[in-house]
Amino acid sequence: MAMTEFYLDSHGKGKLHCCKWTPTQTPKAVVQIVHGIAEYAGRYDAFARFLNAKGIAVVAEDHMGHGKSVGSDLPLGYFYGGWLAAVADSYSLMKKTMAEYPGIPYILFGHSMGSFLSRTLLYTYPESGIRGVILCGTGWQSRLVLGAGLGVCRLFCKAGEESKPSPKLEKLMFGAYNKGISPVRTNYDWLNRDEEAVQAYLADPLCGFAPSAGLARDMLTGISMNQNHENLSKMKKALPVLFIAGDADPVGSWGTGVRRTANAFCAAGMQDVRIRLYPGGRHEILNEINKTEVYQDILTWILEKV
């Protein structure tokens, strides 16, 4: 098993840092990981190596403004070209990887912001050729919350924080996520119950930064687009979908937002929708105290679909 790194041109600006984890044998499937906000592809190394050991290849890119896709002219936490440019970046990696593994079943795995990017990809590129999608730590927002959030983001953008880290906006967006979590030791205990994993996140200079107001605006715009019934109806109806989350994940509104999204997929005619909520699990279930169970459940579903 080996991890290699390479770069692709972004649809926004600069180059995307990409990672590929290759099993020793010809892969039985390929999984593309789409990571969340204020993190990067390399954080999924343990999960990728687990899949490699089971004969599954893994690829992922650092989104614009994240990980090693940040350069001197690329600010931290900003999408040049907006939400759809970031979605097109993930699609570019997908097409490149599919060409390298012709005929091999392909699974998309999106976590948190990556789940929202993946949801946009499903209706923007419905004929992508993927065999299934796993949406991890996703959610649903009311029109009122989205409208108010977009208004605030636009005000911060006008105030000069379009492409600059916005700590005040970060606090508005994520500051309440620790409510209902006990005990609270850090600002990121809502991520998971594993204290060492939370400390590793806090110690990682590529994690936990304040996103720009522009990125926050773009993400809320993407979420709003995802919840539009017309867009939902464009998804490939036979595509298998697995929703996974902790039932103590504030991003998924403690499970209710995940169920709401799954119900919207079913209402849009999706024929194979499954949902798995882990009791007590928080936002990063791949790093949770029961991650072995989560890994195995994901593998079982993948093998069933391919």
Coordinates of C-alpha atoms in Angstrom, one line a residue:
M1 CA 0.0 0.0 0.0
A2 CA 1.4 3.4 -1.0
M3 CA 0.2 7.0 -1.0
T4 CA 1.3 9.2 -3.8
E5 CA 0.8 13.0 -4.3
F6 CA 0.1 15.0 -7.4
Y7 CA -1.4 18.3 -8.6
L8 CA -4.3 19.2 -10.8
D9 CA -5.3 22.6 -12.2
S10 CA -8.2 24.1 -10.3
H11 CA -11.3 25.5 -12.0
G12 CA -11.0 28.5 -9.7
K13 CA -7.3 29.4 -9.2
G14 CA -4.0 27.7 -8.6
K15 CA -3.4 24.0 -8.4
L16 CA -5.1 21.3 -6.3
H17 CA -3.0 19.0 -4.1
C18 CA -4.3 15.5 -4.6
C19 CA -3.6 12.2 -2.8
K20 CA -3.9 8.6 -4.1
W21 CA -3.7 5.5 -1.9
T22 CA -3.1 2.4 -4.0
P23 CA -3.7 -1.2 -2.8
T24 CA -1.1 -3.9 -3.7
Q25 CA -3.6 -5.7 -6.0
T26 CA -5.9 -4.6 -8.8
P27 CA -8.6 -2.7 -6.9
K28 CA -12.1 -4.0 -6.7
A29 CA -13.5 -0.5 -6.2
V30 CA -12.3 3.2 -6.0
V31 CA -13.4 5.6 -3.3
Q32 CA -13.1 9.3 -3.8
I33 CA -13.1 11.3 -0.5
V34 CA -14.4 14.9 -0.5
H35 CA -13.2 16.5 2.8
G36 CA -14.9 19.1 5.0
I37 CA -14.2 22.7 5.8
A38 CA -11.0 23.7 7.6
E39 CA -9.4 20.3 7.1
Y40 CA -7.6 18.4 4.3
A41 CA -7.3 15.1 2.4
G42 CA -4.4 13.8 4.5
R43 CA -6.5 13.5 7.6
Y44 CA -8.2 10.5 6.0
D45 CA -5.0 8.5 5.8
A46 CA -6.0 5.8 8.3
F47 CA -9.4 5.3 6.6
A48 CA -7.8 5.1 3.2
R49 CA -5.3 2.5 4.4
F50 CA -8.1 0.5 5.9
L51 CA -9.8 0.5 2.5
N52 CA -6.5 -0.3 0.7
A53 CA -6.1 -3.4 2.9
K54 CA -9.5 -4.5 1.6
G55 CA -8.5 -4.0 -2.0
I56 CA -10.0 -0.6 -2.5
A57 CA -8.1 2.4 -4.1
V58 CA -8.7 5.9 -2.6
V59 CA -8.2 9.4 -4.0
A60 CA -8.9 12.8 -2.6
E61 CA -8.0 16.5 -3.2
D62 CA -7.4 19.4 -0.9
H63 CA -10.0 21.9 -1.9
M64 CA -9.0 25.5 -2.9
G65 CA -7.8 27.3 0.2
H66 CA -7.3 24.0 2.1
G67 CA -4.3 21.8 2.9
K68 CA -1.5 22.0 0.4
S69 CA -3.7 23.7 -2.2
V70 CA -2.9 27.0 -0.4
G71 CA -0.1 29.1 -2.0
S72 CA 1.2 32.6 -1.8
D73 CA -1.6 33.9 -4.0
L74 CA -4.2 31.5 -2.7
P75 CA -5.7 32.7 0.6
L76 CA -6.7 30.2 3.3
G77 CA -10.3 29.1 3.3
Y78 CA -11.5 30.7 0.1
F79 CA -13.0 29.3 -3.2
Y80 CA -12.0 31.3 -6.2
G81 CA -14.9 31.0 -8.7
G82 CA -17.3 30.0 -6.0
W83 CA -19.1 26.8 -5.0
L84 CA -19.5 25.3 -8.5
A85 CA -15.8 25.8 -9.2
A86 CA -15.0 23.6 -6.2
V87 CA -17.5 21.0 -7.3
A88 CA -15.9 21.0 -10.8
D89 CA -12.6 20.4 -9.1
S90 CA -13.8 17.3 -7.4
Y91 CA -15.4 16.2 -10.7
S92 CA -12.1 16.7 -12.5
L93 CA -10.3 14.3 -10.1
M94 CA -13.2 11.9 -10.6
K95 CA -12.8 11.8 -14.4
K96 CA -9.0 11.5 -14.2
T97 CA -9.2 8.6 -11.7
M98 CA -12.0 6.8 -13.7
A99 CA -9.8 7.0 -16.7
E100 CA -7.0 5.3 -14.8
Y101 CA -9.3 2.6 -13.5
P102 CA -11.6 1.9 -16.4
G103 CA -14.6 -0.3 -15.5
I104 CA -13.8 -0.3 -11.8
P105 CA -16.8 0.6 -9.6
Y106 CA -16.5 4.1 -8.3
I107 CA -17.9 5.4 -4.9
L108 CA -18.1 9.0 -3.8
F109 CA -17.6 9.8 -0.1
G110 CA -18.3 13.3 1.1
H111 CA -17.9 14.5 4.7
S112 CA -19.5 17.6 6.2
M113 CA -18.9 20.5 3.7
G114 CA -17.7 17.7 1.4
S115 CA -21.1 16.0 1.7
F116 CA -22.7 19.3 0.5
L117 CA -20.2 19.5 -2.4
S118 CA -21.0 15.9 -3.2
R119 CA -24.7 16.6 -3.1
T120 CA -24.2 19.4 -5.7
L121 CA -22.1 17.1 -7.8
L122 CA -24.9 14.5 -7.9
Y123 CA -27.3 16.8 -9.8
T124 CA -24.7 18.8 -11.6
Y125 CA -23.1 15.7 -13.2
P126 CA -25.9 13.1 -12.9
E127 CA -24.2 10.9 -15.6
S128 CA -20.8 10.9 -13.8
G129 CA -20.9 7.1 -13.8
I130 CA -20.4 6.6 -10.0
R131 CA -21.8 3.4 -8.5
G132 CA -22.8 4.9 -5.2
V133 CA -22.4 7.8 -2.8
I134 CA -21.9 8.0 1.0
L135 CA -22.9 11.3 2.6
C136 CA -21.3 11.6 6.0
G137 CA -22.1 14.3 8.6
T138 CA -24.5 16.1 6.3
G139 CA -27.6 18.2 7.3
W140 CA -30.5 20.4 6.3
Q141 CA -31.2 24.0 7.0
S142 CA -34.4 26.0 7.1
R143 CA -34.9 28.7 4.5
L144 CA -35.0 31.2 7.3
V145 CA -31.6 30.2 8.7
L146 CA -30.1 30.1 5.2
G147 CA -31.5 33.5 4.3
A148 CA -30.3 35.1 7.5
G149 CA -26.9 33.5 7.2
L150 CA -26.4 34.6 3.6
G151 CA -27.3 38.1 4.6
V152 CA -24.7 38.2 7.3
C153 CA -22.1 36.7 5.0
R154 CA -22.7 39.4 2.4
L155 CA -22.3 42.1 5.1
F156 CA -18.9 40.6 6.1
C157 CA -17.9 40.4 2.5
K158 CA -18.7 44.0 1.9
A159 CA -16.7 44.8 5.1
G160 CA -13.5 43.4 3.4
E161 CA -13.6 39.8 4.5
E162 CA -14.5 38.3 1.1
S163 CA -11.2 36.3 0.9
K164 CA -9.9 36.9 4.4
P165 CA -10.3 34.6 7.5
S166 CA -13.3 35.8 9.5
P167 CA -13.1 34.7 13.1
K168 CA -16.3 36.6 14.0
L169 CA -18.3 34.9 11.3
E170 CA -16.7 31.5 12.3
K171 CA -18.0 32.1 15.8
L172 CA -21.5 32.9 14.5
M173 CA -21.5 29.7 12.3
F174 CA -20.0 27.2 14.6
G175 CA -20.0 28.8 18.1
A176 CA -23.2 27.0 19.2
Y177 CA -22.1 23.5 18.2
N178 CA -20.8 22.7 21.7
K179 CA -24.2 23.3 23.2
G180 CA -25.6 20.0 24.4
I181 CA -22.0 18.5 24.5
S182 CA -20.8 17.5 28.0
P183 CA -18.1 17.8 29.3
V184 CA -16.7 20.7 27.2
R185 CA -13.0 21.0 27.3
T186 CA -12.3 22.8 24.0
N187 CA -14.1 24.7 21.2
Y188 CA -14.1 21.5 19.1
D189 CA -15.5 18.9 21.4
W190 CA -18.5 18.7 19.1
L191 CA -16.2 17.0 16.5
N192 CA -16.1 13.6 18.4
R193 CA -15.8 11.9 21.8
D194 CA -12.2 10.8 21.3
E195 CA -10.1 13.4 23.3
E196 CA -6.9 12.5 21.5
A197 CA -8.5 13.0 18.1
V198 CA -9.8 16.4 19.2
Q199 CA -6.3 17.4 20.5
A200 CA -4.7 16.3 17.2
Y201 CA -7.2 18.5 15.3
L202 CA -6.3 21.5 17.6
A203 CA -2.6 20.9 17.2
D204 CA -2.8 20.6 13.4
P205 CA -1.9 24.0 11.7
L206 CA -4.0 22.9 8.6
C207 CA -7.1 22.4 10.7
G208 CA -9.6 24.6 12.5
F209 CA -8.8 27.9 10.8
A210 CA -11.5 30.6 10.3
P211 CA -13.0 30.4 6.8
S212 CA -13.4 33.6 4.8
A213 CA -16.8 35.3 4.5
G214 CA -16.7 34.4 0.8
L215 CA -16.4 30.7 1.6
A216 CA -19.2 30.8 4.2
R217 CA -21.4 32.6 1.6
D218 CA -20.6 30.0 -1.1
M219 CA -21.3 27.1 1.2
L220 CA -24.7 28.5 2.3
T221 CA -25.4 29.1 -1.4
G222 CA -24.5 25.5 -2.2
I223 CA -26.7 24.2 0.7
S224 CA -29.6 26.3 -0.6
M225 CA -29.1 24.9 -4.1
N226 CA -29.0 21.4 -2.7
Q227 CA -32.3 21.8 -1.0
N228 CA -34.1 23.0 -4.2
H229 CA -36.5 20.3 -5.3
E230 CA -35.8 21.0 -9.0
N231 CA -32.1 20.2 -8.4
L232 CA -32.9 17.1 -6.3
S233 CA -35.0 15.8 -9.1
K234 CA -32.0 15.8 -11.5
M235 CA -30.1 13.1 -9.5
K236 CA -29.8 9.7 -11.1
K237 CA -32.7 7.8 -9.5
A238 CA -31.1 4.4 -9.3
L239 CA -27.9 5.7 -7.6
P240 CA -27.5 4.0 -4.2
V241 CA -27.1 6.5 -1.3
L242 CA -25.9 5.9 2.2
F243 CA -26.3 8.5 4.9
I244 CA -24.1 8.1 8.0
A245 CA -23.8 10.3 11.0
G246 CA -23.7 10.4 14.7
D247 CA -27.0 11.2 16.4
A248 CA -25.2 13.8 18.6
D249 CA -23.8 15.7 15.5
P250 CA -24.9 19.3 15.7
V251 CA -24.3 19.7 11.9
G252 CA -27.0 17.2 11.3
S253 CA -29.2 18.7 14.0
W254 CA -28.8 15.6 16.2
G255 CA -30.0 13.3 13.5
T256 CA -33.1 15.2 12.4
G257 CA -31.3 17.1 9.6
V258 CA -29.9 13.8 8.3
R259 CA -33.3 12.2 8.3
R260 CA -34.8 15.3 6.6
T261 CA -32.2 15.1 3.8
A262 CA -32.8 11.3 3.3
N263 CA -36.5 11.9 3.1
A264 CA -36.0 14.7 0.5
F265 CA -33.9 12.2 -1.5
C266 CA -36.7 9.7 -1.3
A267 CA -39.3 12.3 -2.2
A268 CA -37.2 13.2 -5.3
G269 CA -37.5 9.6 -6.5
M270 CA -34.2 8.1 -5.3
Q271 CA -34.7 4.4 -5.2
D272 CA -32.0 3.1 -2.9
V273 CA -31.5 5.3 0.2
R274 CA -30.2 4.0 3.5
I275 CA -29.5 5.8 6.7
R276 CA -27.3 4.9 9.7
L277 CA -27.2 7.0 12.8
Y278 CA -24.6 6.0 15.5
P279 CA -25.8 6.6 19.1
G280 CA -23.8 9.2 20.9
G281 CA -21.6 9.8 17.8
R282 CA -20.6 13.4 17.1
H283 CA -19.5 15.0 13.8
E284 CA -16.4 13.2 12.8
I285 CA -17.5 9.6 13.0
L286 CA -14.4 8.4 11.1
N287 CA -12.4 9.5 14.2
E288 CA -15.0 8.5 16.8
I289 CA -14.4 6.0 19.6
N290 CA -16.4 3.5 17.6
K291 CA -14.6 4.2 14.3
T292 CA -13.8 0.5 13.8
E293 CA -17.6 -0.2 13.6
V294 CA -18.1 2.7 11.3
Y295 CA -15.2 1.6 9.0
Q296 CA -16.7 -1.9 8.8
D297 CA -20.2 -0.6 8.1
I298 CA -18.9 1.5 5.2
L299 CA -16.9 -1.4 3.8
T300 CA -19.9 -3.7 4.0
W301 CA -22.1 -1.2 2.1
I302 CA -19.5 -0.6 -0.6
L303 CA -18.9 -4.3 -1.2
E304 CA -22.7 -4.8 -1.4
K305 CA -23.0 -2.1 -4.1
V306 CA -20.0 -3.1 -6.2

